[in-house]
PDB file of C-alpha atoms and ligand atoms in Angstrom:
ATOM      1  CA  UNK J 176     -35.860-158.068 -63.841  1.00  0.00           C
ATOM      2  CA  UNK J 177     -33.340-159.274 -61.282  1.00  0.00           C
ATOM      3  CA  UNK J 178     -32.031-162.513 -62.520  1.00  0.00           C
ATOM      4  CA  UNK J 179     -29.694-162.939 -59.866  1.00  0.00           C
ATOM      5  CA  UNK J 180     -31.755-166.005 -58.108  1.00  0.00           C
ATOM      6  CA  UNK J 181     -31.970-167.742 -61.431  1.00  0.00           C
ATOM      7  CA  UNK J 182     -28.451-167.437 -62.165  1.00  0.00           C
ATOM      8  CA  UNK J 183     -27.413-168.930 -58.619  1.00  0.00           C
ATOM      9  CA  UNK J 184     -30.095-171.472 -59.419  1.00  0.00           C
ATOM     10  CA  UNK J 185     -28.451-172.445 -62.476  1.00  0.00           C
ATOM     11  CA  UNK J 186     -24.768-172.448 -60.974  1.00  0.00           C
ATOM     12  CA  UNK J 187     -25.911-174.490 -58.152  1.00  0.00           C
ATOM     13  CA  UNK J 188     -27.603-177.043 -60.141  1.00  0.00           C
ATOM     14  CA  UNK J 189     -24.805-177.463 -62.786  1.00  0.00           C
ATOM     15  CA  UNK J 190     -22.175-177.736 -59.483  1.00  0.00           C
ATOM     16  CA  UNK J 191     -24.588-180.126 -57.311  1.00  0.00           C
ATOM     17  CA  UNK J 192     -23.657-182.479 -60.634  1.00  0.00           C
ATOM     18  CA  UNK J 193     -19.835-181.341 -61.338  1.00  0.00           C
ATOM     19  CA  UNK J 194     -20.976-180.769 -65.036  1.00  0.00           C
ATOM     20  CA  UNK J 195     -18.716-177.293 -64.962  1.00  0.00           C
ATOM     21  CA  UNK J 196     -15.993-179.703 -66.444  1.00  0.00           C
ATOM     22  CA  UNK J 197     -18.435-179.879 -69.626  1.00  0.00           C
ATOM     23  CA  UNK J 198     -18.700-176.341 -70.070  1.00  0.00           C
ATOM     24  CA  UNK J 199     -16.720-175.212 -72.682  1.00  0.00           C
ATOM     25  CA  UNK J 200     -17.482-172.456 -75.455  1.00  0.00           C
ATOM     26  CA  UNK J 201     -17.530-175.185 -78.305  1.00  0.00           C
ATOM     27  CA  UNK J 202     -19.960-177.542 -76.525  1.00  0.00           C
ATOM     28  CA  UNK J 203     -22.502-175.053 -74.771  1.00  0.00           C
ATOM     29  CA  UNK J 204     -22.591-173.041 -78.312  1.00  0.00           C
ATOM     30  CA  UNK J 205     -23.301-176.587 -79.973  1.00  0.00           C
ATOM     31  CA  UNK J 206     -25.912-177.284 -76.754  1.00  0.00           C
ATOM     32  CA  UNK J 207     -27.451-173.648 -77.345  1.00  0.00           C
ATOM     33  CA  UNK J 208     -27.795-173.907 -80.768  1.00  0.00           C
ATOM     34  CA  UNK J 209     -29.294-177.693 -80.379  1.00  0.00           C
ATOM     35  CA  UNK J 210     -32.097-176.032 -78.000  1.00  0.00           C
ATOM     36  CA  UNK J 211     -32.923-173.067 -80.815  1.00  0.00           C
ATOM     37  CA  UNK J 212     -33.418-175.582 -83.011  1.00  0.00           C
ATOM     38  CA  UNK J 213     -35.622-177.545 -80.495  1.00  0.00           C
ATOM     39  CA  UNK J 214     -37.845-174.381 -80.560  1.00  0.00           C
ATOM     40  CA  UNK J 215     -37.817-173.939 -84.331  1.00  0.00           C
ATOM     41  CA  UNK J 216     -38.991-177.735 -84.383  1.00  0.00           C
ATOM     42  CA  UNK J 217     -42.218-176.266 -82.514  1.00  0.00           C
ATOM     43  CA  UNK J 218     -43.161-174.066 -85.238  1.00  0.00           C
ATOM     44  CA  UNK J 219     -41.960-176.185 -88.015  1.00  0.00           C
ATOM     45  CA  UNK J 220     -44.241-176.596 -90.987  1.00  0.00           C
ATOM     46  CA  UNK J 221     -46.841-174.484 -89.518  1.00  0.00           C
ATOM     47  CA  UNK J 222     -48.101-171.519 -92.009  1.00  0.00           C
ATOM     48  CA  UNK J 223     -48.775-168.040 -90.507  1.00  0.00           C
ATOM     49  CA  UNK J 224     -52.091-168.248 -89.804  1.00  0.00           C
ATOM     50  CA  UNK J 225     -51.646-171.426 -87.533  1.00  0.00           C
ATOM     51  CA  UNK J 226     -49.092-169.682 -84.931  1.00  0.00           C
ATOM     52  CA  UNK J 227     -51.644-168.458 -82.781  1.00  0.00           C
ATOM     53  CA  UNK J 228     -52.819-171.787 -82.413  1.00  0.00           C
ATOM     54  CA  UNK J 229     -49.553-173.359 -82.402  1.00  0.00           C
ATOM     55  CA  UNK J 230     -48.525-171.357 -79.457  1.00  0.00           C
ATOM     56  CA  UNK J 231     -51.728-171.762 -77.545  1.00  0.00           C
ATOM     57  CA  UNK J 232     -51.218-175.664 -77.654  1.00  0.00           C
ATOM     58  CA  UNK J 233     -47.682-175.921 -77.386  1.00  0.00           C
ATOM     59  CA  UNK J 234     -47.214-173.226 -74.550  1.00  0.00           C
ATOM     60  CA  UNK J 235     -45.628-175.469 -71.884  1.00  0.00           C
ATOM     61  CA  UNK J 236     -42.999-176.908 -74.572  1.00  0.00           C
ATOM     62  CA  UNK J 237     -42.279-173.754 -76.233  1.00  0.00           C
ATOM     63  CA  UNK J 238     -41.567-172.357 -72.610  1.00  0.00           C
ATOM     64  CA  UNK J 239     -39.310-175.219 -71.865  1.00  0.00           C
ATOM     65  CA  UNK J 240     -37.320-175.073 -74.987  1.00  0.00           C
ATOM     66  CA  UNK J 241     -36.663-171.167 -73.966  1.00  0.00           C
ATOM     67  CA  UNK J 242     -35.711-171.795 -70.682  1.00  0.00           C
ATOM     68  CA  UNK J 243     -32.953-174.177 -71.957  1.00  0.00           C
ATOM     69  CA  UNK J 244     -31.656-171.871 -74.418  1.00  0.00           C
ATOM     70  CA  UNK J 245     -31.548-168.919 -71.985  1.00  0.00           C
ATOM     71  CA  UNK J 246     -29.794-171.982 -69.350  1.00  0.00           C
ATOM     72  CA  UNK J 247     -26.903-172.454 -71.960  1.00  0.00           C
ATOM     73  CA  UNK J 248     -26.760-168.881 -73.090  1.00  0.00           C
ATOM     74  CA  UNK J 249     -25.860-167.853 -69.231  1.00  0.00           C
ATOM     75  CA  UNK J 250     -23.596-170.929 -69.157  1.00  0.00           C
ATOM     76  CA  UNK J 251     -21.753-169.440 -72.050  1.00  0.00           C
ATOM     77  CA  UNK J 252     -21.600-165.935 -70.544  1.00  0.00           C
ATOM     78  CA  UNK J 253     -20.067-167.101 -67.353  1.00  0.00           C
ATOM     79  CA  UNK J 254     -17.705-169.306 -69.085  1.00  0.00           C
ATOM     80  CA  UNK J 255     -16.349-166.553 -71.485  1.00  0.00           C
ATOM     81  CA  UNK J 256     -16.990-163.900 -68.561  1.00  0.00           C
ATOM     82  CA  UNK J 257     -18.671-161.527 -70.538  1.00  0.00           C
ATOM     83  CA  UNK J 258     -20.406-158.710 -69.201  1.00  0.00           C
ATOM     84  CA  UNK J 259     -23.885-159.579 -70.518  1.00  0.00           C
ATOM     85  CA  UNK J 260     -25.844-156.119 -69.782  1.00  0.00           C
ATOM     86  CA  UNK J 261     -22.535-154.196 -70.980  1.00  0.00           C
ATOM     87  CA  UNK J 262     -22.504-156.435 -74.085  1.00  0.00           C
ATOM     88  CA  UNK J 263     -26.300-155.659 -74.927  1.00  0.00           C
ATOM     89  CA  UNK J 264     -25.843-152.093 -74.664  1.00  0.00           C
ATOM     90  CA  UNK J 265     -22.869-152.059 -76.821  1.00  0.00           C
ATOM     91  CA  UNK J 266     -24.842-153.762 -79.357  1.00  0.00           C
ATOM     92  CA  UNK J 267     -27.710-151.964 -79.362  1.00  0.00           C
ATOM     93  CA  UNK J 268     -25.721-148.853 -79.729  1.00  0.00           C
ATOM     94  CA  UNK J 269     -24.474-150.492 -82.891  1.00  0.00           C
ATOM     95  CA  UNK J 270     -27.801-151.445 -84.270  1.00  0.00           C
ATOM     96  CA  UNK J 271     -29.004-147.848 -83.974  1.00  0.00           C
ATOM     97  CA  UNK J 272     -26.207-146.869 -86.193  1.00  0.00           C
ATOM     98  CA  UNK J 273     -26.804-149.836 -88.799  1.00  0.00           C
ATOM     99  CA  UNK J 274     -30.849-149.312 -88.227  1.00  0.00           C
ATOM    100  CA  UNK J 275     -31.437-145.300 -88.206  1.00  0.00           C
ATOM    101  CA  UNK J 276     -34.803-144.789 -87.157  1.00  0.00           C
ATOM    102  CA  UNK J 277     -36.124-142.718 -90.146  1.00  0.00           C
ATOM    103  CA  UNK J 278     -34.838-145.079 -92.432  1.00  0.00           C
ATOM    104  CA  UNK J 279     -35.868-148.463 -90.633  1.00  0.00           C
ATOM    105  CA  UNK J 280     -39.549-147.681 -88.436  1.00  0.00           C
ATOM    106  CA  UNK J 281     -41.959-150.036 -90.122  1.00  0.00           C
ATOM    107  CA  UNK J 282     -39.763-152.076 -92.127  1.00  0.00           C
ATOM    108  CA  UNK J 283     -38.000-155.379 -91.744  1.00  0.00           C
ATOM    109  CA  UNK J 284     -35.278-154.607 -94.434  1.00  0.00           C
ATOM    110  CA  UNK J 285     -31.658-155.486 -93.916  1.00  0.00           C
ATOM    111  CA  UNK J 286     -29.199-152.480 -93.106  1.00  0.00           C
ATOM    112  CA  UNK J 287     -27.926-153.003 -96.355  1.00  0.00           C
ATOM    113  CA  UNK J 288     -30.928-153.031 -98.029  1.00  0.00           C
ATOM    114  CA  UNK J 289     -31.623-149.224 -96.796  1.00  0.00           C
TER     115      UNK J 289
HETATM  116 MG1  LIG H   2     -34.858-178.687 -75.160  1.00  0.00          MG
END
């Protein structure tokens, strides 16, 4: 998955509107959190057996909220000059140690309870 054209489009969208001036880590983090809450609202009060139908009926809205989350996350990564693939690799390596396969496969326990 090459995200370069997508990241360029996000950057151009922002530059055309001169919005970079508003992009500081505090506000981008708040915006990211708000968008996550909007995604959560799509599922609010739904029972487990209602989720499949909820997703089918609200797919476009769910996709839009996920896109909002990704856009703010990419802005935050850019402002903080984070090498996202390297950060993910590093975090996965850390998680492999916290969640060894032999203890965590097939269960959802937190690493402190393994
Ligand atoms: Mg939104």
